[in-house]
């Protein structure tokens, strides 16, 4: 009798273990050299990797490279690739840089396989003139990085933090390079603006402005000038100078802009005098007229050469050559609004041998006491449309246009509106004389809200400039942003689960009240307040829903969604705020396949059975009996093992049982909240069945039915579970899905 009872107990114990056979994921070697495997080795599965840490120690080069910014970071364990986003920040009117918003970042590379990256800002470093004038050298570049492993389908990491170390900039060429033009018979002085951190400068000289010339000298980084001595035979010849800055590590900048220089030679004519721009301080809208006094000489034929520089490019541009001696004015039509132009005149004598002798340039540059400067009457170039005090108004903001400081009578402004982007503009406000600016240099006027706005400038004569670029208000945030939570949705059957067995999430929203924005951008994060990533490459047009086929979505992970309205210009910053969404409507997560549902449910079942003591007794007779254990968070598990006929019967009853919170956060509620039985009966041969079922609520409601699971020789050996999954409202997603008895034994992904 004792032998039979012992056999029955062995069968019972085997059946207890087999009722949760995902414990046996690891294959156990039978080699005698292998250490013994304890019960713990079966009951406790290794920690499963599902997500990645964000990259740490992100470092960005700051003024170290001429055309690129280099980024490096520490390797993230289990990461396969890295996703890099960049925000470009321009200086404000005070030369300050604001820290970018999340919405300012754009993806520049989704698949970086190393822990460093070179962001090429300027690809062509050979065009010196364009390099020098490129505004990219004045920008700041912020970077953030996310670690990913799409092969193993881990949840992507949060983005790295935005700090001073993650802001970079380019190593600029020396700016404002100037060279003497006829100020000496044997010397040409070259000057430039110092470059931060430069340890020395290299000076180059050539005979044309088509390519960098020959290296002629270097000076220390503390210097900002060099004097080139010209041999007598070369006096009067034109040279083109360029300067490069060099860092302590030997890195060279690109060459700065060409600076034309030359010495005088005997017989040089006098420099033109009284060079000026006639009525050039914002009085004209199309052209500038330059005038000067006639130069006389009895040594040959006199002509003039007219050059100009500008407030955005200090290199010299030849406007017109061979202007006749008796001509004392020229009208320049090749100019643009928003730019100041500086003009220089040179007189040239051509003798009977056709030899040319040139004067120095007129002293009419920006540093002159009487610059020959002019600009077109220009509209404001910096404009913004902010919110008004009511939903029906906006605040039109702008900064001073070019040349405002030269006006004895302040500029006035007109503001126009239209319902169309390019035409149909009607005055909204006229002859505005702003009384004051704010601390950042903005004027502002509150007006009725319209689709588009443009501004113009009016001078003291009543002349009006062209209209400015088109600006538009940022549309209001969408309302009723809602994400599905383990739900079916319209068209659900057209989508497949990802490799983690998680189905997509559908995000829906309504247009702002009384508005239809041009489009929307969709962002996702595992946090309410940060690390949002843009999901769409272009704004969504003509739709109020988005299907997030998140290829790395993990079971048990919730996602927050932000929907931002944008206007036709692609601008927009207003979106729903997950932080203020107390009902968590904008939080969503996808439904699970029935197999994955069972795996997640089984975590609580496994954890509950680890708490039992009778089934772990070493003495067979001690395994009989009953006990009740408490759930970590709620409820009980009742266990009873007894002999029944020539077999065994085991009862496992769950009552309001829960071990885990969603995301380990008590405010989120229970992960699985279980009621029901997972009972087993078997004969002396260890063959039998499991029966009854459990009902779960929590993050993934559903039913696990054990009636079709077969026990063979004391272990699970065939059949299947029947799993029915539901959404939070009790609606069925999948019904009576057959989960093969081997699910859980195949190992975790």
XYZ file of C-alpha atoms in Angstrom:
749
model
C 0.000 0.000 0.000
C 2.818 2.398 0.873
C 4.497 1.673 -2.499
C 1.271 2.468 -4.351
C 0.772 5.664 -2.394
C 4.339 6.745 -3.131
C 3.761 6.158 -6.839
C 0.601 8.188 -6.717
C 2.399 11.054 -4.973
C 5.145 11.047 -7.586
C 2.489 11.242 -10.277
C 0.752 14.053 -8.396
C 3.946 16.049 -8.062
C 4.714 15.570 -11.739
C 1.235 16.703 -12.643
C 1.526 19.797 -10.455
C 4.687 20.776 -12.253
C 3.257 19.971 -15.661
C 0.211 22.145 -15.090
C 2.510 25.100 -15.646
C 4.970 23.631 -18.055
C 6.563 26.898 -19.118
C 8.761 26.353 -16.079
C 10.602 23.704 -18.087
C 11.949 26.001 -20.767
C 15.593 25.046 -20.163
C 16.817 21.655 -21.336
C 18.503 19.793 -18.442
C 21.584 17.733 -19.278
C 21.630 14.201 -17.879
C 25.435 14.096 -17.820
C 26.815 13.024 -14.442
C 29.405 15.782 -14.750
C 26.687 18.393 -14.758
C 25.752 19.880 -11.404
C 22.444 18.955 -9.880
C 19.468 21.081 -10.896
C 17.468 22.438 -7.984
C 13.731 23.054 -7.916
C 14.530 26.766 -8.064
C 16.136 26.283 -11.474
C 12.787 25.081 -12.786
C 10.530 27.528 -11.024
C 12.345 30.804 -11.739
C 12.884 31.849 -15.326
C 15.750 34.243 -16.154
C 14.968 37.941 -16.397
C 13.694 38.695 -19.875
C 15.117 41.636 -21.821
C 12.351 43.735 -23.362
C 13.732 47.278 -23.511
C 16.990 49.198 -23.771
C 18.636 51.918 -21.739
C 19.134 55.329 -23.373
C 22.635 56.165 -24.633
C 24.815 57.859 -22.028
C 27.761 60.259 -22.270
C 26.637 61.772 -25.548
C 29.355 64.153 -26.703
C 29.064 66.535 -29.642
C 31.910 68.412 -31.317
C 31.855 72.143 -30.696
C 33.653 74.162 -33.344
C 36.117 71.400 -34.236
C 35.250 70.645 -37.872
C 34.598 72.921 -40.819
C 31.672 71.207 -42.477
C 30.434 68.650 -39.993
C 29.509 67.904 -36.412
C 30.661 64.635 -34.876
C 28.679 62.799 -32.216
C 29.784 59.924 -29.989
C 28.177 58.005 -27.126
C 28.729 54.969 -24.943
C 27.532 51.617 -26.219
C 24.147 50.446 -24.974
C 24.010 46.794 -23.996
C 21.905 44.714 -26.401
C 21.456 47.630 -28.821
C 21.857 46.866 -32.500
C 21.325 50.303 -34.038
C 20.851 53.909 -32.941
C 18.375 56.521 -34.118
C 19.615 60.141 -34.258
C 17.488 63.275 -34.270
C 18.706 66.849 -34.676
C 17.282 70.292 -33.957
C 18.741 73.372 -35.657
C 18.608 76.578 -33.606
C 19.219 80.001 -35.120
C 20.399 82.934 -33.027
C 17.816 85.498 -31.985
C 18.232 89.251 -32.463
C 20.466 89.343 -29.378
C 22.661 86.511 -30.607
C 21.256 84.099 -28.020
C 20.235 80.490 -28.614
C 17.078 78.997 -27.105
C 16.982 75.340 -26.119
C 14.884 73.489 -28.718
C 11.476 71.956 -28.075
C 10.761 68.285 -28.721
C 8.883 69.234 -31.868
C 11.988 70.939 -33.290
C 13.860 67.642 -33.652
C 13.876 65.775 -36.953
C 15.268 62.327 -37.738
C 18.557 62.499 -39.639
C 19.443 58.796 -39.502
C 17.346 55.845 -38.325
C 19.976 53.131 -38.562
C 23.426 53.934 -37.171
C 25.356 50.751 -36.376
C 28.269 52.312 -34.478
C 28.558 54.533 -31.410
C 29.645 57.559 -33.400
C 28.211 59.548 -36.250
C 29.342 62.386 -38.494
C 26.590 64.825 -39.378
C 27.647 66.563 -42.588
C 26.213 70.062 -42.505
C 28.056 71.468 -45.534
C 29.035 68.911 -48.157
C 30.962 71.162 -50.546
C 33.918 72.729 -48.761
C 35.651 73.856 -51.934
C 33.422 76.796 -52.833
C 35.025 79.363 -50.560
C 32.628 82.194 -51.285
C 29.575 80.107 -50.505
C 31.231 78.597 -47.447
C 32.001 82.011 -46.058
C 28.470 83.271 -46.598
C 26.808 80.088 -45.340
C 24.573 80.869 -42.372
C 25.065 77.324 -41.093
C 28.182 78.577 -39.304
C 26.035 80.720 -37.030
C 23.622 77.930 -36.077
C 23.643 75.580 -33.106
C 22.903 71.879 -33.595
C 21.291 69.818 -30.824
C 21.217 66.024 -30.931
C 19.377 63.238 -29.130
C 19.847 59.516 -29.613
C 17.751 56.400 -29.022
C 19.075 52.831 -28.825
C 17.174 50.181 -30.784
C 17.199 46.481 -31.580
C 14.575 45.810 -34.217
C 15.960 42.339 -34.916
C 15.110 41.130 -31.409
C 12.133 43.481 -31.196
C 13.176 45.172 -27.967
C 11.412 48.346 -26.959
C 13.463 51.324 -28.182
C 15.124 53.304 -25.443
C 14.167 56.771 -24.347
C 16.126 59.538 -26.022
C 19.320 60.788 -24.461
C 19.048 64.003 -22.464
C 19.484 67.433 -24.038
C 22.445 69.139 -22.343
C 25.234 71.589 -23.152
C 27.331 68.608 -24.252
C 24.765 67.582 -26.874
C 24.917 70.977 -28.622
C 27.478 71.396 -31.391
C 28.571 73.896 -34.014
C 30.942 74.214 -36.945
C 34.520 75.485 -37.000
C 34.148 78.676 -39.068
C 36.544 80.272 -41.477
C 37.923 83.670 -40.441
C 35.371 86.304 -41.336
C 35.541 89.883 -42.594
C 38.887 89.385 -44.303
C 40.084 92.690 -45.747
C 43.193 93.709 -47.679
C 44.630 97.144 -48.416
C 43.683 98.387 -51.830
C 46.168 101.003 -52.847
C 47.009 102.357 -49.382
C 50.748 101.807 -49.880
C 53.280 101.437 -52.643
C 54.960 98.330 -51.189
C 52.718 96.816 -48.531
C 49.316 95.149 -48.309
C 47.870 94.642 -44.838
C 45.404 91.787 -44.441
C 43.001 91.814 -41.487
C 40.315 89.409 -40.253
C 38.118 88.626 -37.282
C 39.554 86.215 -34.749
C 38.153 82.702 -34.548
C 37.494 81.185 -31.137
C 40.137 78.644 -30.044
C 42.350 79.252 -33.078
C 46.058 78.827 -32.236
C 47.340 80.212 -35.512
C 46.274 81.498 -38.915
C 47.552 80.566 -42.369
C 47.663 83.245 -45.072
C 47.358 82.413 -48.772
C 47.865 84.636 -51.822
C 46.819 84.063 -55.422
C 46.353 86.022 -58.605
C 42.682 85.193 -59.120
C 39.642 84.360 -57.048
C 39.011 80.997 -58.688
C 41.107 78.890 -56.317
C 43.063 79.202 -53.087
C 46.502 80.639 -53.788
C 49.923 79.770 -52.412
C 50.728 79.677 -48.725
C 52.837 82.715 -47.809
C 52.869 83.014 -44.003
C 51.380 82.072 -40.635
C 50.744 84.144 -37.517
C 49.798 83.287 -33.934
C 46.206 82.873 -32.877
C 46.383 86.085 -30.889
C 46.933 88.069 -34.103
C 44.288 89.284 -36.508
C 46.429 90.915 -39.188
C 49.404 90.311 -41.430
C 51.376 92.701 -43.661
C 52.570 91.376 -47.002
C 55.586 93.201 -48.478
C 55.337 93.543 -52.260
C 58.424 93.608 -54.472
C 58.813 96.645 -56.681
C 58.258 94.645 -59.860
C 54.851 93.495 -58.555
C 53.586 96.837 -57.359
C 50.202 97.670 -58.787
C 49.352 94.002 -59.332
C 46.125 92.671 -57.854
C 46.281 89.789 -55.377
C 43.583 87.715 -53.746
C 44.151 86.758 -50.115
C 42.517 84.082 -47.974
C 43.003 83.133 -44.348
C 42.528 79.782 -42.595
C 42.248 79.251 -38.845
C 44.040 76.322 -37.191
C 43.192 74.579 -33.906
C 45.724 73.171 -31.458
C 45.149 69.647 -32.807
C 46.094 70.783 -36.306
C 42.570 70.940 -37.701
C 42.286 73.652 -40.340
C 39.192 75.622 -41.204
C 38.204 76.168 -44.790
C 39.679 79.272 -46.320
C 37.793 82.484 -45.652
C 36.434 84.739 -48.347
C 38.786 86.221 -50.918
C 40.069 89.684 -50.095
C 41.265 91.717 -53.031
C 44.430 93.719 -52.381
C 47.038 95.658 -54.342
C 49.661 98.343 -53.936
C 49.889 101.645 -55.715
C 52.490 102.318 -58.329
C 53.919 105.499 -59.732
C 51.403 107.505 -61.710
C 48.368 106.079 -59.898
C 45.311 108.310 -60.191
C 43.581 109.775 -57.210
C 40.851 107.758 -55.572
C 37.305 108.815 -56.451
C 35.754 111.174 -53.943
C 32.262 111.864 -52.642
C 31.120 108.327 -53.437
C 27.619 107.957 -52.081
C 24.274 106.196 -52.511
C 21.687 108.713 -53.576
C 18.493 108.453 -51.527
C 19.463 104.939 -50.566
C 18.192 104.702 -46.980
C 14.974 102.862 -47.615
C 13.572 105.345 -50.101
C 13.530 102.988 -53.083
C 11.954 99.598 -53.574
C 13.716 98.295 -56.717
C 17.226 99.762 -57.184
C 20.025 101.855 -55.698
C 21.837 104.694 -57.468
C 25.496 105.321 -56.677
C 27.038 108.735 -57.479
C 30.560 110.213 -57.292
C 32.651 113.155 -58.400
C 34.508 113.000 -61.693
C 38.239 112.178 -61.637
C 40.497 114.076 -64.055
C 43.950 113.178 -65.308
C 46.219 114.175 -68.176
C 48.096 110.878 -68.234
C 45.610 108.738 -70.121
C 42.028 107.624 -70.363
C 40.133 107.477 -67.060
C 37.500 104.842 -66.356
C 35.856 103.601 -63.155
C 35.287 100.212 -61.600
C 32.413 99.841 -59.131
C 32.460 97.124 -56.409
C 30.120 96.225 -53.594
C 29.906 94.129 -50.467
C 26.863 93.431 -48.334
C 25.767 92.821 -44.771
C 25.588 89.075 -45.509
C 28.741 88.716 -47.635
C 31.792 90.916 -47.192
C 33.622 89.595 -50.260
C 33.957 92.139 -53.049
C 31.753 91.787 -56.103
C 32.483 93.689 -59.276
C 29.306 95.551 -60.200
C 30.542 97.344 -63.324
C 33.904 98.054 -64.942
C 35.031 100.453 -67.691
C 32.565 103.130 -66.667
C 33.419 106.215 -68.800
C 35.182 109.180 -67.182
C 32.310 111.590 -67.723
C 29.749 109.187 -66.189
C 29.334 109.871 -62.479
C 26.449 107.605 -61.497
C 25.296 104.040 -61.824
C 21.997 102.350 -60.926
C 22.305 98.874 -59.425
C 19.241 96.700 -60.014
C 20.836 93.444 -58.892
C 19.914 93.756 -55.231
C 17.502 92.258 -52.735
C 15.409 93.448 -49.834
C 16.589 92.973 -46.273
C 20.280 93.558 -47.090
C 22.581 96.530 -46.681
C 24.981 97.187 -49.567
C 28.314 99.002 -49.409
C 29.829 100.440 -52.582
C 33.445 101.194 -53.489
C 34.774 103.025 -56.508
C 38.174 102.713 -58.106
C 39.544 104.950 -60.862
C 41.713 103.401 -63.579
C 44.040 105.184 -66.049
C 44.924 103.450 -69.300
C 47.943 104.994 -71.040
C 48.896 104.949 -74.705
C 50.641 101.598 -74.232
C 47.390 100.152 -72.866
C 48.990 99.823 -69.445
C 46.537 100.280 -66.607
C 47.247 102.075 -63.353
C 44.683 101.880 -60.561
C 43.809 104.114 -57.668
C 43.056 102.924 -54.182
C 39.456 102.048 -53.391
C 37.262 104.790 -52.060
C 37.050 104.736 -48.237
C 33.346 103.965 -48.234
C 33.021 100.634 -46.402
C 31.129 99.903 -43.159
C 34.031 101.212 -41.031
C 34.207 104.489 -42.910
C 32.996 107.777 -41.456
C 30.990 108.271 -44.659
C 30.033 104.831 -45.991
C 28.458 104.566 -49.422
C 25.697 102.429 -48.002
C 22.165 101.820 -49.187
C 19.271 99.422 -48.832
C 15.862 98.937 -50.342
C 12.746 99.717 -48.393
C 12.185 96.239 -46.974
C 9.391 94.487 -45.103
C 10.184 92.862 -41.763
C 11.988 89.560 -42.309
C 11.379 88.160 -38.820
C 7.651 87.596 -38.232
C 5.682 85.363 -35.906
C 2.004 84.753 -35.257
C 1.265 84.021 -31.595
C -1.946 83.436 -29.715
C -4.263 86.312 -28.948
C -6.179 86.893 -25.747
C -9.229 85.089 -27.156
C -9.810 82.212 -29.556
C -10.833 84.705 -32.239
C -7.655 86.798 -32.148
C -3.946 86.415 -32.810
C -0.902 88.460 -31.882
C 1.112 89.477 -34.932
C 4.757 89.939 -33.921
C 7.697 91.268 -35.899
C 11.161 92.703 -35.507
C 12.625 95.797 -37.118
C 13.453 95.585 -40.824
C 16.876 96.443 -42.195
C 17.927 100.077 -41.817
C 15.450 101.089 -39.097
C 18.250 102.786 -37.138
C 18.968 105.199 -40.018
C 15.513 106.740 -40.037
C 14.901 110.173 -38.593
C 11.188 109.423 -38.800
C 10.423 105.860 -37.651
C 9.061 103.328 -40.072
C 5.381 102.473 -39.947
C 3.866 99.125 -40.851
C 0.866 97.685 -42.635
C -0.528 94.231 -41.846
C -2.493 92.291 -44.461
C -4.539 89.101 -44.253
C -5.984 86.598 -46.694
C -7.750 83.256 -46.774
C -5.386 82.179 -49.570
C -1.646 81.715 -49.247
C -0.417 83.622 -52.283
C -3.069 86.206 -53.156
C -6.128 88.149 -52.068
C -4.467 90.130 -49.272
C -6.575 92.821 -47.599
C -5.416 95.399 -45.025
C -6.005 94.322 -41.434
C -4.194 97.294 -39.871
C -2.475 100.279 -41.501
C 0.134 102.874 -40.599
C 1.004 101.172 -37.339
C 3.590 103.095 -35.356
C 4.650 100.667 -32.599
C 5.326 102.336 -29.284
C 7.740 99.811 -27.789
C 9.509 96.510 -28.188
C 9.708 93.676 -25.691
C 12.980 92.431 -24.234
C 13.589 90.185 -27.248
C 13.013 92.953 -29.786
C 9.457 92.116 -30.858
C 6.714 94.546 -31.770
C 3.215 93.133 -31.459
C -0.360 93.927 -32.410
C -3.460 91.882 -31.589
C -5.835 91.380 -34.516
C -8.740 89.235 -35.591
C -7.670 85.723 -36.522
C -7.206 84.894 -40.223
C -5.550 82.140 -42.255
C -2.522 84.071 -43.553
C -0.711 87.335 -42.841
C 1.928 89.488 -44.564
C 3.538 92.771 -43.498
C 4.964 95.787 -45.267
C 7.057 98.778 -44.192
C 6.190 102.423 -44.856
C 8.844 105.167 -44.803
C 8.490 108.848 -43.981
C 7.592 109.639 -47.602
C 4.667 107.255 -47.500
C 6.386 104.754 -49.796
C 5.425 101.166 -49.073
C 7.728 98.179 -49.393
C 6.919 94.873 -51.000
C 4.970 92.420 -48.854
C 6.843 90.108 -46.529
C 6.944 86.343 -46.617
C 3.675 84.608 -45.782
C 3.072 83.680 -42.155
C 0.199 81.793 -40.587
C -1.123 81.147 -37.080
C -0.330 77.856 -35.439
C -3.586 75.890 -35.483
C -5.085 74.902 -32.156
C -4.502 71.480 -30.692
C -6.828 68.665 -31.720
C -9.365 67.508 -29.165
C -10.538 64.110 -27.954
C -7.233 62.407 -28.694
C -7.874 58.748 -27.942
C -5.767 55.625 -28.346
C -7.109 52.081 -28.353
C -6.322 49.798 -25.414
C -6.177 46.083 -26.300
C -9.047 46.654 -28.714
C -10.310 45.754 -32.096
C -10.949 48.731 -34.349
C -12.327 49.301 -37.814
C -10.011 47.488 -40.190
C -8.312 45.563 -37.370
C -8.371 42.385 -39.449
C -6.139 44.052 -42.059
C -3.216 44.336 -39.675
C -0.862 41.693 -38.370
C 0.802 41.602 -34.961
C 4.464 42.527 -34.676
C 7.181 40.003 -33.833
C 6.362 40.440 -30.142
C 2.776 39.321 -30.897
C 1.324 42.785 -30.235
C -1.292 44.275 -32.576
C -1.309 47.950 -33.689
C -2.886 50.849 -31.820
C -5.354 53.198 -33.474
C -5.174 56.875 -32.491
C -8.144 59.094 -33.271
C -8.883 62.754 -32.678
C -11.257 65.554 -33.596
C -10.353 68.825 -35.261
C -10.031 71.856 -33.001
C -13.371 73.558 -32.502
C -14.096 75.735 -35.532
C -10.811 74.816 -37.272
C -9.561 72.338 -39.830
C -5.758 72.291 -39.645
C -3.778 71.572 -42.771
C -2.388 68.382 -41.228
C -1.158 66.597 -38.139
C 2.045 65.114 -36.756
C 1.906 62.095 -34.457
C 4.341 61.464 -31.597
C 4.758 58.488 -29.244
C 6.549 57.911 -25.949
C 6.509 55.524 -23.004
C 6.500 58.627 -20.785
C 3.907 61.323 -20.303
C 6.295 64.237 -20.405
C 9.320 63.498 -22.588
C 11.136 61.351 -25.153
C 8.399 61.644 -27.786
C 9.369 60.509 -31.263
C 7.764 61.591 -34.514
C 6.002 58.662 -36.211
C 5.095 60.159 -39.607
C 7.588 61.489 -42.153
C 5.137 64.029 -43.581
C 2.074 65.679 -41.977
C -1.065 63.567 -42.181
C -3.511 65.276 -44.509
C -7.273 64.870 -44.628
C -7.525 62.281 -41.879
C -8.290 62.123 -38.178
C -6.767 58.781 -37.335
C -3.421 57.031 -37.385
C -2.558 53.329 -37.081
C 0.633 52.852 -35.069
C 2.185 49.605 -36.284
C 4.824 49.769 -33.595
C 7.320 47.068 -34.555
C 8.937 47.100 -31.106
C 5.782 47.294 -28.968
C 6.073 44.958 -25.986
C 3.353 43.138 -24.050
C 2.612 45.003 -20.871
C 3.900 48.357 -22.132
C 1.638 51.380 -22.468
C 2.341 54.235 -24.870
C 1.407 57.911 -24.750
C 0.434 59.671 -27.968
C 0.656 63.344 -28.808
C -1.071 64.765 -31.904
C 0.138 68.194 -33.071
C -1.746 70.376 -35.548
C 0.286 72.020 -38.336
C -0.546 74.720 -40.862
C 0.079 74.655 -44.601
C 3.563 76.085 -44.019
C 4.408 73.030 -41.948
C 4.456 74.974 -38.689
C 2.672 73.957 -35.526
C 3.390 73.471 -31.849
C -0.020 72.870 -30.329
C -0.944 69.340 -29.398
C -2.757 67.436 -26.700
C -0.922 67.274 -23.379
C -0.602 63.733 -21.982
C 0.361 65.188 -18.592
C -3.032 66.847 -18.207
C -4.966 63.861 -19.589
C -6.142 62.540 -16.223
C -8.299 59.885 -17.898
C -5.324 58.645 -19.938
C -7.384 58.692 -23.109
C -4.264 59.377 -25.163
C -2.543 56.304 -23.747
C -2.881 53.089 -25.683
C -1.553 49.589 -26.190
C -2.250 46.855 -28.695
C -4.162 43.622 -28.274
C -2.150 40.399 -27.897
C -2.324 37.201 -29.895
C -3.914 34.374 -27.904
C -0.521 32.672 -27.510
C 1.088 35.842 -26.140
C -1.918 36.495 -23.919
C -1.409 33.076 -22.341
C 2.307 33.737 -21.786
C 1.570 37.017 -19.985
C -1.252 35.440 -17.969
C 1.000 32.502 -17.093
C 3.512 34.797 -15.369
C 1.025 35.303 -12.566
C 0.154 31.568 -12.482
C 3.829 30.599 -12.248
C 4.517 33.160 -9.576
C 1.548 31.967 -7.506
C 2.645 28.316 -7.515
C 6.133 29.222 -6.334
C 4.522 30.277 -3.048
C 3.097 26.806 -2.289
C 4.954 24.726 0.286
C 3.322 21.259 0.371
C 4.215 20.448 -3.217
C 7.857 21.192 -2.435
C 8.137 18.892 0.576
C 10.935 16.303 0.373
C 8.919 13.533 2.020
C 6.276 12.082 -0.316
C 3.702 11.610 2.424
C 3.997 15.289 3.356
C 2.797 16.353 -0.089
C -0.785 15.408 0.677
C -3.099 18.005 2.147
C -4.205 21.518 1.468
C -2.964 25.054 1.955
C -3.852 28.614 0.992
C -1.364 31.281 -0.066
C -1.976 34.985 -0.549
C -1.444 36.961 -3.694
C 1.283 39.573 -3.421
C -1.304 42.273 -4.044
C -4.679 40.612 -3.674
C -6.605 37.370 -3.180
C -5.679 33.748 -2.538
C -4.624 30.507 -4.202
C -6.080 27.365 -2.579
C -4.178 24.081 -3.117
C -5.430 20.571 -2.279
C -3.804 17.218 -3.188
C -5.495 13.934 -2.372
C -5.720 10.324 -3.479
C -8.782 9.675 -5.570
C -9.451 6.048 -6.432
C -6.358 4.682 -8.145
C -5.198 8.130 -9.129
C -4.716 11.620 -7.876
C -6.741 14.815 -7.829
C -5.228 18.258 -7.450
C -7.272 21.407 -6.940
C -5.894 24.891 -7.593
C -8.476 27.597 -6.961
C -7.808 31.327 -7.535
C -9.941 33.903 -5.776
C -9.358 37.588 -6.673
C -5.682 36.749 -7.115
C -3.074 39.327 -8.252
C 0.717 39.491 -7.956
C 1.695 42.373 -10.245
C 0.685 45.951 -10.963
C 0.756 47.283 -14.501
C 4.227 48.772 -14.990
C 4.837 48.118 -11.269
C 2.704 51.173 -10.567
C -0.130 50.778 -8.066
C -2.053 53.655 -9.645
C -2.288 51.694 -12.912
C -4.157 48.737 -11.407
C -3.554 44.993 -11.536
C -1.789 43.379 -14.481
C -3.805 40.120 -14.240
C -6.596 39.655 -11.667
C -7.554 35.952 -11.688
C -10.576 33.955 -10.533
C -11.228 30.253 -11.243
C -9.597 26.840 -11.169
C -6.730 24.976 -12.860
C -7.495 21.448 -11.601
C -5.980 18.090 -12.605
C -6.996 14.418 -12.402
C -4.878 11.419 -13.445
C -4.728 7.644 -13.046
C -1.935 5.403 -11.736
C -0.157 5.618 -15.104
C -0.067 9.386 -14.874
C -2.543 9.884 -17.692
C -5.432 12.255 -17.341
C -6.699 15.738 -18.069
C -6.821 19.196 -16.698
C -10.188 20.878 -16.426
C -12.081 24.018 -15.448
C -11.055 27.579 -16.387
C -10.016 30.963 -15.076
C -11.268 34.456 -15.847
C -8.833 37.371 -15.784
C -9.356 41.091 -15.685
C -6.746 43.838 -15.561
C -4.639 45.093 -18.463
C -5.588 42.164 -20.724
C -8.983 40.670 -19.799
C -9.706 37.114 -20.949
C -10.510 33.491 -20.201
C -8.124 30.507 -20.040
C -9.959 27.169 -20.465
C -8.040 23.985 -19.470
C -10.623 21.363 -20.538
C -8.668 20.211 -23.593
C -5.220 19.851 -22.051
C -4.006 16.235 -21.848
C -1.767 14.703 -19.181
C 0.400 11.783 -20.279
C 2.750 9.878 -17.967
C 2.459 12.589 -15.371
C 3.228 15.513 -17.679
C 1.487 17.721 -20.196
C 1.538 15.707 -23.394
C -1.052 16.991 -25.795
C -4.120 19.052 -26.438
C -4.473 22.762 -26.101
C -5.783 25.623 -24.047
C -8.776 27.576 -25.253
C -8.167 31.285 -24.799
C -10.702 34.061 -25.215
C -9.376 37.630 -25.058
C -11.432 40.750 -24.420
C -11.011 44.493 -24.295
C -11.552 46.638 -21.216
C -15.264 46.943 -22.005
C -15.761 43.189 -22.185
C -15.947 43.026 -25.987
C -14.430 39.851 -27.409
C -11.272 40.238 -29.488
C -10.472 36.549 -30.109
C -12.748 33.719 -28.980
C -11.750 30.152 -28.056
C -8.336 30.501 -29.643
C -6.451 27.210 -29.469
C -3.129 27.645 -27.680
C -0.980 24.582 -28.234
C 0.117 22.693 -25.103
C 3.780 23.422 -26.020
C 3.343 27.182 -25.741
C 5.671 28.269 -22.975
C 8.122 25.417 -23.503
C 9.645 26.816 -26.678
C 11.700 29.415 -24.789
C 11.417 33.145 -24.686
C 12.350 35.300 -27.662
